[in-house]
mmCIF file of C-alpha atoms in Angstrom:
data_model
loop_
_atom_site.group_PDB
_atom_site.id
_atom_site.type_symbol
_atom_site.label_atom_id
_atom_site.label_comp_id
_atom_site.label_asym_id
_atom_site.label_seq_id
_atom_site.Cartn_x
_atom_site.Cartn_y
_atom_site.Cartn_z
ATOM 1 C CA GLY A 7 -4.849 -8.389 -14.808
ATOM 2 C CA ALA A 8 -5.362 -11.577 -16.415
ATOM 3 C CA VAL A 9 -5.822 -14.726 -13.612
ATOM 4 C CA VAL A 10 -5.473 -18.156 -14.193
ATOM 5 C CA SER A 11 -6.183 -20.591 -11.759
ATOM 6 C CA GLN A 12 -5.750 -24.488 -10.736
ATOM 7 C CA HIS A 13 -7.057 -26.885 -8.590
ATOM 8 C CA PRO A 14 -5.779 -28.522 -6.267
ATOM 9 C CA SER A 15 -2.408 -26.765 -5.902
ATOM 10 C CA TRP A 16 -0.745 -30.203 -4.679
ATOM 11 C CA VAL A 17 -2.219 -33.912 -4.579
ATOM 12 C CA ILE A 18 -0.478 -37.341 -3.480
ATOM 13 C CA CYS A 19 -1.862 -40.412 -4.596
ATOM 14 C CA LYS A 20 -1.066 -43.704 -4.852
ATOM 15 C CA SER A 21 0.349 -45.676 -7.643
ATOM 16 C CA GLY A 22 -2.158 -46.810 -10.186
ATOM 17 C CA THR A 23 -4.801 -44.131 -9.399
ATOM 18 C CA SER A 24 -5.788 -41.165 -11.643
ATOM 19 C CA VAL A 25 -5.947 -37.627 -10.654
ATOM 20 C CA LYS A 26 -7.718 -34.845 -12.228
ATOM 21 C CA ILE A 27 -5.966 -31.180 -12.773
ATOM 22 C CA GLU A 28 -8.309 -28.197 -13.119
ATOM 23 C CA CYS A 29 -7.226 -24.975 -14.751
ATOM 24 C CA ARG A 30 -9.473 -22.216 -15.163
ATOM 25 C CA SER A 31 -9.197 -18.648 -16.741
ATOM 26 C CA LEU A 32 -11.083 -16.343 -13.830
ATOM 27 C CA ASP A 33 -11.078 -12.929 -15.994
ATOM 28 C CA PHE A 34 -10.929 -13.686 -19.661
ATOM 29 C CA GLN A 35 -11.939 -16.304 -22.162
ATOM 30 C CA ALA A 36 -9.480 -18.765 -23.277
ATOM 31 C CA THR A 37 -9.770 -20.893 -26.524
ATOM 32 C CA THR A 38 -6.351 -22.235 -26.087
ATOM 33 C CA MET A 39 -4.905 -23.346 -23.175
ATOM 34 C CA PHE A 40 -1.798 -25.287 -22.764
ATOM 35 C CA TRP A 41 -0.030 -28.066 -20.142
ATOM 36 C CA TYR A 42 3.626 -28.091 -19.030
ATOM 37 C CA ARG A 43 5.411 -30.262 -16.822
ATOM 38 C CA GLN A 44 8.629 -29.372 -15.340
ATOM 39 C CA PHE A 45 10.797 -31.522 -13.103
ATOM 40 C CA PRO A 46 13.404 -29.488 -10.907
ATOM 41 C CA LYS A 47 15.857 -27.441 -11.808
ATOM 42 C CA GLN A 48 14.773 -28.167 -15.666
ATOM 43 C CA SER A 49 13.035 -26.336 -18.253
ATOM 44 C CA LEU A 50 9.083 -25.942 -18.860
ATOM 45 C CA MET A 51 7.982 -28.988 -21.219
ATOM 46 C CA LEU A 52 5.007 -28.473 -22.986
ATOM 47 C CA MET A 53 2.798 -31.622 -22.784
ATOM 48 C CA ALA A 54 -0.401 -30.528 -25.121
ATOM 49 C CA THR A 55 -2.338 -27.600 -26.471
ATOM 50 C CA SER A 56 -6.255 -27.805 -25.126
ATOM 51 C CA ASN A 57 -8.250 -26.296 -27.597
ATOM 52 C CA GLU A 58 -12.187 -25.203 -26.814
ATOM 53 C CA GLY A 59 -14.566 -27.792 -28.469
ATOM 54 C CA SER A 60 -12.069 -30.250 -30.263
ATOM 55 C CA LYS A 61 -9.332 -32.544 -29.389
ATOM 56 C CA ALA A 62 -6.264 -31.372 -27.822
ATOM 57 C CA THR A 63 -2.714 -31.397 -29.586
ATOM 58 C CA TYR A 64 -0.115 -33.539 -28.070
ATOM 59 C CA GLU A 65 3.590 -32.835 -28.272
ATOM 60 C CA GLN A 66 5.931 -35.921 -29.481
ATOM 61 C CA GLY A 67 6.588 -38.596 -26.974
ATOM 62 C CA VAL A 68 3.355 -37.374 -24.487
ATOM 63 C CA GLU A 69 0.781 -40.221 -24.240
ATOM 64 C CA LYS A 70 -2.394 -39.060 -24.873
ATOM 65 C CA ASP A 71 -4.426 -42.194 -23.237
ATOM 66 C CA LYS A 72 -2.278 -41.651 -20.147
ATOM 67 C CA PHE A 73 -2.715 -37.794 -20.246
ATOM 68 C CA LEU A 74 -6.677 -36.906 -21.016
ATOM 69 C CA ILE A 75 -7.154 -33.385 -21.745
ATOM 70 C CA ASN A 76 -10.771 -31.815 -21.775
ATOM 71 C CA HIS A 77 -11.531 -28.274 -22.787
ATOM 72 C CA ALA A 78 -15.129 -27.810 -22.698
ATOM 73 C CA SER A 79 -15.688 -24.726 -22.227
ATOM 74 C CA LEU A 80 -13.556 -20.943 -22.447
ATOM 75 C CA THR A 81 -12.351 -20.992 -19.557
ATOM 76 C CA LEU A 82 -11.778 -24.296 -18.024
ATOM 77 C CA SER A 83 -9.379 -27.231 -19.239
ATOM 78 C CA THR A 84 -8.902 -30.370 -17.100
ATOM 79 C CA LEU A 85 -5.653 -32.511 -17.456
ATOM 80 C CA THR A 86 -6.187 -36.492 -16.023
ATOM 81 C CA VAL A 87 -3.297 -38.295 -15.086
ATOM 82 C CA THR A 88 -4.588 -41.986 -15.450
ATOM 83 C CA SER A 89 -3.052 -44.772 -13.837
ATOM 84 C CA ALA A 90 -0.619 -42.601 -12.106
ATOM 85 C CA HIS A 91 3.157 -44.010 -11.242
ATOM 86 C CA PRO A 92 5.651 -42.818 -9.278
ATOM 87 C CA GLU A 93 7.840 -41.078 -12.819
ATOM 88 C CA ASP A 94 4.817 -39.328 -13.400
ATOM 89 C CA SER A 95 5.319 -37.297 -10.217
ATOM 90 C CA SER A 96 6.146 -33.547 -11.291
ATOM 91 C CA PHE A 97 5.253 -30.005 -11.412
ATOM 92 C CA TYR A 98 2.286 -29.576 -13.860
ATOM 93 C CA ILE A 99 1.618 -26.175 -14.999
ATOM 94 C CA CYS A 100 -1.135 -24.741 -17.395
ATOM 95 C CA SER A 101 -1.315 -21.792 -18.969
ATOM 96 C CA ALA A 102 -4.291 -19.819 -20.818
ATOM 97 C CA ARG A 103 -3.801 -17.770 -23.808
ATOM 98 C CA ASP A 104 -5.650 -14.371 -23.831
ATOM 99 C CA ASP A 105 -7.265 -13.848 -27.314
ATOM 100 C CA GLY A 106 -9.324 -11.130 -26.390
ATOM 101 C CA THR A 107 -6.526 -8.681 -26.690
ATOM 102 C CA GLY A 108 -5.164 -9.335 -30.042
ATOM 103 C CA ALA A 109 -1.680 -9.727 -27.933
ATOM 104 C CA TYR A 110 -1.870 -13.205 -27.346
ATOM 105 C CA GLU A 111 -0.275 -13.421 -24.159
ATOM 106 C CA GLN A 112 -0.219 -16.320 -22.660
ATOM 107 C CA TYR A 113 -0.777 -16.486 -18.642
ATOM 108 C CA PHE A 114 0.222 -19.247 -16.459
ATOM 109 C CA GLY A 115 -1.302 -20.882 -13.418
ATOM 110 C CA PRO A 116 0.115 -21.512 -10.210
ATOM 111 C CA GLY A 117 0.667 -24.915 -10.923
ATOM 112 C CA THR A 118 -0.155 -28.261 -9.345
ATOM 113 C CA ARG A 119 2.676 -30.656 -7.381
ATOM 114 C CA LEU A 120 1.755 -34.207 -8.137
ATOM 115 C CA THR A 121 3.938 -37.042 -6.098
ATOM 116 C CA VAL A 122 3.100 -40.436 -6.858
ATOM 117 C CA THR A 123 3.461 -43.073 -4.289
ATOM 118 C CA GLN B 20 20.630 -24.435 -33.055
ATOM 119 C CA LYS B 21 17.893 -24.265 -30.605
ATOM 120 C CA GLU B 22 15.125 -21.858 -31.730
ATOM 121 C CA VAL B 23 15.200 -19.583 -28.528
ATOM 122 C CA GLU B 24 18.416 -19.373 -26.849
ATOM 123 C CA GLN B 25 19.629 -17.835 -23.460
ATOM 124 C CA ASN B 26 22.546 -17.861 -21.358
ATOM 125 C CA SER B 27 21.960 -20.495 -18.684
ATOM 126 C CA GLY B 28 23.920 -18.265 -16.387
ATOM 127 C CA PRO B 29 24.039 -17.871 -13.253
ATOM 128 C CA LEU B 30 24.231 -14.366 -13.515
ATOM 129 C CA SER B 31 24.826 -12.513 -10.425
ATOM 130 C CA VAL B 32 24.944 -8.813 -9.742
ATOM 131 C CA PRO B 33 24.821 -6.492 -6.697
ATOM 132 C CA GLU B 34 21.883 -5.148 -5.344
ATOM 133 C CA GLY B 35 21.389 -1.252 -7.163
ATOM 134 C CA ALA B 36 23.173 -2.429 -10.484
ATOM 135 C CA ILE B 37 21.513 -3.288 -13.792
ATOM 136 C CA ALA B 38 20.919 -6.592 -15.100
ATOM 137 C CA SER B 39 20.989 -7.499 -18.658
ATOM 138 C CA LEU B 40 19.465 -10.945 -19.399
ATOM 139 C CA ASN B 41 19.765 -11.570 -23.161
ATOM 140 C CA CYS B 42 18.253 -14.130 -25.758
ATOM 141 C CA THR B 43 18.306 -15.035 -29.186
ATOM 142 C CA TYR B 44 16.131 -16.360 -31.615
ATOM 143 C CA SER B 45 16.212 -18.217 -35.060
ATOM 144 C CA ASP B 46 13.051 -17.827 -36.372
ATOM 145 C CA ARG B 47 13.068 -14.222 -38.360
ATOM 146 C CA GLY B 48 9.501 -14.441 -39.016
ATOM 147 C CA SER B 49 8.394 -14.459 -34.961
ATOM 148 C CA GLN B 50 6.279 -11.757 -34.165
ATOM 149 C CA SER B 51 6.423 -11.836 -30.476
ATOM 150 C CA PHE B 52 8.322 -11.980 -27.679
ATOM 151 C CA PHE B 53 7.749 -12.092 -23.981
ATOM 152 C CA TRP B 54 9.728 -11.971 -20.424
ATOM 153 C CA TYR B 55 8.837 -14.085 -17.669
ATOM 154 C CA ARG B 56 10.062 -14.157 -14.262
ATOM 155 C CA GLN B 57 9.827 -17.652 -12.417
ATOM 156 C CA TYR B 58 10.725 -17.705 -8.746
ATOM 157 C CA SER B 59 11.834 -21.289 -7.596
ATOM 158 C CA GLY B 60 9.251 -23.683 -6.891
ATOM 159 C CA LYS B 61 6.699 -21.552 -8.843
ATOM 160 C CA SER B 62 4.967 -21.113 -12.225
ATOM 161 C CA PRO B 63 6.330 -18.451 -14.392
ATOM 162 C CA GLU B 64 4.851 -15.036 -14.460
ATOM 163 C CA LEU B 65 4.495 -12.598 -17.355
ATOM 164 C CA ILE B 66 6.663 -9.429 -16.611
ATOM 165 C CA MET B 67 7.030 -7.588 -20.353
ATOM 166 C CA SER B 68 5.839 -8.408 -23.498
ATOM 167 C CA ILE B 69 7.472 -6.597 -26.577
ATOM 168 C CA TYR B 70 6.305 -6.563 -30.673
ATOM 169 C CA SER B 71 8.035 -4.066 -32.395
ATOM 170 C CA ASN B 72 11.692 -2.912 -32.736
ATOM 171 C CA GLY B 73 13.098 -0.451 -29.848
ATOM 172 C CA ASP B 74 12.589 -0.522 -26.611
ATOM 173 C CA LYS B 75 9.796 -1.034 -23.844
ATOM 174 C CA GLU B 76 9.693 0.216 -20.456
ATOM 175 C CA ASP B 77 7.595 -0.953 -17.493
ATOM 176 C CA GLY B 78 8.725 0.189 -14.006
ATOM 177 C CA ARG B 79 12.125 -1.193 -13.506
ATOM 178 C CA PHE B 80 12.456 -3.457 -16.527
ATOM 179 C CA THR B 81 12.832 -2.225 -20.021
ATOM 180 C CA ALA B 82 12.415 -4.885 -22.950
ATOM 181 C CA GLN B 83 14.742 -4.400 -26.234
ATOM 182 C CA LEU B 84 13.697 -5.910 -29.848
ATOM 183 C CA ASN B 85 16.041 -6.164 -32.537
ATOM 184 C CA LYS B 86 14.437 -8.040 -34.869
ATOM 185 C CA ALA B 87 17.306 -7.527 -37.396
ATOM 186 C CA SER B 88 19.646 -9.110 -34.994
ATOM 187 C CA GLN B 89 17.216 -11.209 -34.067
ATOM 188 C CA TYR B 90 17.873 -10.284 -30.297
ATOM 189 C CA VAL B 91 15.488 -9.540 -27.496
ATOM 190 C CA SER B 92 16.629 -8.258 -23.985
ATOM 191 C CA LEU B 93 15.438 -7.641 -20.200
ATOM 192 C CA LEU B 94 16.959 -4.672 -18.593
ATOM 193 C CA ILE B 95 16.366 -4.646 -14.923
ATOM 194 C CA ARG B 96 17.494 -1.054 -13.250
ATOM 195 C CA ASP B 97 18.234 -0.907 -9.588
ATOM 196 C CA SER B 98 18.063 -4.527 -9.281
ATOM 197 C CA GLN B 99 16.771 -5.967 -5.887
ATOM 198 C CA PRO B 100 17.102 -9.146 -4.159
ATOM 199 C CA SER B 101 13.885 -9.995 -4.755
ATOM 200 C CA ASP B 102 14.294 -9.946 -8.339
ATOM 201 C CA SER B 103 16.628 -12.909 -7.744
ATOM 202 C CA ALA B 104 14.555 -15.828 -9.899
ATOM 203 C CA THR B 105 15.064 -17.496 -13.365
ATOM 204 C CA TYR B 106 13.988 -15.367 -16.341
ATOM 205 C CA LEU B 107 12.529 -17.085 -19.366
ATOM 206 C CA CYS B 108 12.235 -15.579 -22.947
ATOM 207 C CA ALA B 109 9.502 -16.867 -24.812
ATOM 208 C CA VAL B 110 9.081 -16.274 -28.453
ATOM 209 C CA THR B 111 5.878 -16.790 -30.960
ATOM 210 C CA LEU B 112 7.446 -18.794 -33.919
ATOM 211 C CA SER B 113 6.165 -18.134 -37.544
ATOM 212 C CA GLY B 114 3.358 -21.119 -38.146
ATOM 213 C CA SER B 115 3.342 -22.006 -34.869
ATOM 214 C CA ALA B 116 -0.365 -20.925 -34.618
ATOM 215 C CA ARG B 117 1.022 -18.104 -31.530
ATOM 216 C CA GLN B 118 2.397 -21.024 -29.756
ATOM 217 C CA LEU B 119 5.248 -20.022 -27.320
ATOM 218 C CA THR B 120 8.720 -21.425 -27.567
ATOM 219 C CA PHE B 121 10.772 -20.806 -24.406
ATOM 220 C CA GLY B 122 14.247 -20.559 -23.727
ATOM 221 C CA SER B 123 15.711 -22.612 -21.177
ATOM 222 C CA GLY B 124 15.889 -19.684 -18.784
ATOM 223 C CA THR B 125 18.620 -17.558 -17.070
ATOM 224 C CA GLN B 126 18.833 -17.650 -13.532
ATOM 225 C CA LEU B 127 19.564 -14.098 -11.807
ATOM 226 C CA THR B 128 20.985 -13.849 -8.654
ATOM 227 C CA VAL B 129 21.273 -10.055 -6.891
ATOM 228 C CA LEU B 130 23.813 -10.065 -4.064
ATOM 229 C CA PRO B 131 22.371 -8.128 -0.974
#
């Protein structure tokens, strides 16, 4: 089946530093990947849509200069949280859409738990 | 009106019973429908997809789609405690470039 990996699975960083999260589709190519954030007991919140070879599309209210997204290949997208603050602590989840089947099913990575101290 | 609506629950069923999860959507032009399962502290996992009216069965899971009523449901037969999770309905809205719109999820508890 379609597998999406994320690295790291958890990270603790100090306020003001930057953190990069990688999302990889392991057995399919993904022109489009998505980045979500989820706070405890809340719904998934779409942050941005990552398109291979072009700029990401950010949802309203998400700061593009703070959450840098790069989708340099058909299997890798990265999210960099710049100048992290404690309020950025959350569960970040990527997903990748399998365009190869025509069904456009979207598969999620295992998530990255970010804690900013 | 939310674009994708689910009863938040919690929904409790006894072990071995049928759990019925419901979802309605507002966009009549929606084409693709998905059910995801999310365990606490984990990321969502795709369990069913359905694209045409009727039923689609996969093991203990049956997805039902009624586009005229703008309604999609998920039935879980012979529910097990391991099925206890939040179930997310997701719909590809028309004009959204196949981006998924999620409901807020229904929390299911299967009581042993």
